[in-house]
Amino acid sequence: MMLYDPMTENVHILNPSSRFLWEHLDGHHELEDIERKMQLHFTIPESINLEIFLKFK
């Protein structure tokens, strides 16, 4: 997936995990739901706390 920023004319290419987040961080999904779906989609063990990454700004 590519994102184009018309203000800067920059193009950003998203890797699979970034694309997943872009598609789910839409204001309709709860953080815990995104974390659970991401763990299932990418086969990430539950012992890895994705909340740290999802709150990164």
Coordinates of C-alpha atoms in Angstrom, one line a residue:
M1 CA 0.0 0.0 0.0
M2 CA 1.2 3.5 -0.8
L3 CA 0.1 6.7 0.8
Y4 CA 0.5 10.0 -0.9
D5 CA 0.8 13.3 1.1
P6 CA -0.3 16.1 -1.2
M7 CA 1.0 18.7 1.2
T8 CA 4.6 17.5 1.0
E9 CA 4.3 15.4 -2.2
N10 CA 5.9 12.5 -0.3
V11 CA 4.9 8.9 -0.9
H12 CA 5.0 6.4 2.0
I13 CA 5.1 2.7 1.3
L14 CA 3.5 0.6 4.1
N15 CA 4.8 -2.8 5.0
P16 CA 2.2 -5.5 5.9
S17 CA 2.0 -4.6 9.6
S18 CA 1.8 -0.9 8.9
R19 CA -1.0 -1.5 6.4
F20 CA -2.9 -3.6 8.9
L21 CA -2.7 -0.8 11.4
W22 CA -3.7 1.9 8.8
E23 CA -6.7 -0.1 7.9
H24 CA -7.8 -0.7 11.6
L25 CA -6.9 2.6 13.2
D26 CA -10.1 4.2 11.9
G27 CA -11.8 5.2 15.1
H28 CA -14.2 2.3 15.0
H29 CA -11.9 -0.4 16.5
E30 CA -10.8 -0.6 20.2
L31 CA -7.1 -0.9 20.9
E32 CA -7.6 -4.3 22.5
D33 CA -9.5 -5.5 19.4
I34 CA -6.7 -4.3 17.1
E35 CA -4.1 -6.0 19.2
R36 CA -6.0 -9.3 19.2
K37 CA -6.6 -9.2 15.5
M38 CA -3.0 -8.3 14.8
Q39 CA -1.8 -11.2 17.0
L40 CA -4.0 -13.6 15.0
H41 CA -3.2 -12.2 11.6
F42 CA 0.6 -12.2 12.1
T43 CA 0.7 -15.2 14.4
I44 CA 2.3 -13.2 17.2
P45 CA 2.4 -14.9 20.6
E46 CA 0.1 -13.4 23.3
S47 CA 3.2 -13.0 25.5
I48 CA 4.3 -10.1 23.2
N49 CA 2.6 -6.9 24.3
L50 CA 1.6 -5.1 21.1
E51 CA 0.0 -2.2 23.1
I52 CA 3.5 -0.6 23.3
F53 CA 3.7 -0.4 19.5
L54 CA 0.1 0.6 19.0
K55 CA 0.5 3.6 21.4
F56 CA 3.7 4.8 19.7
K57 CA 3.4 8.3 18.3

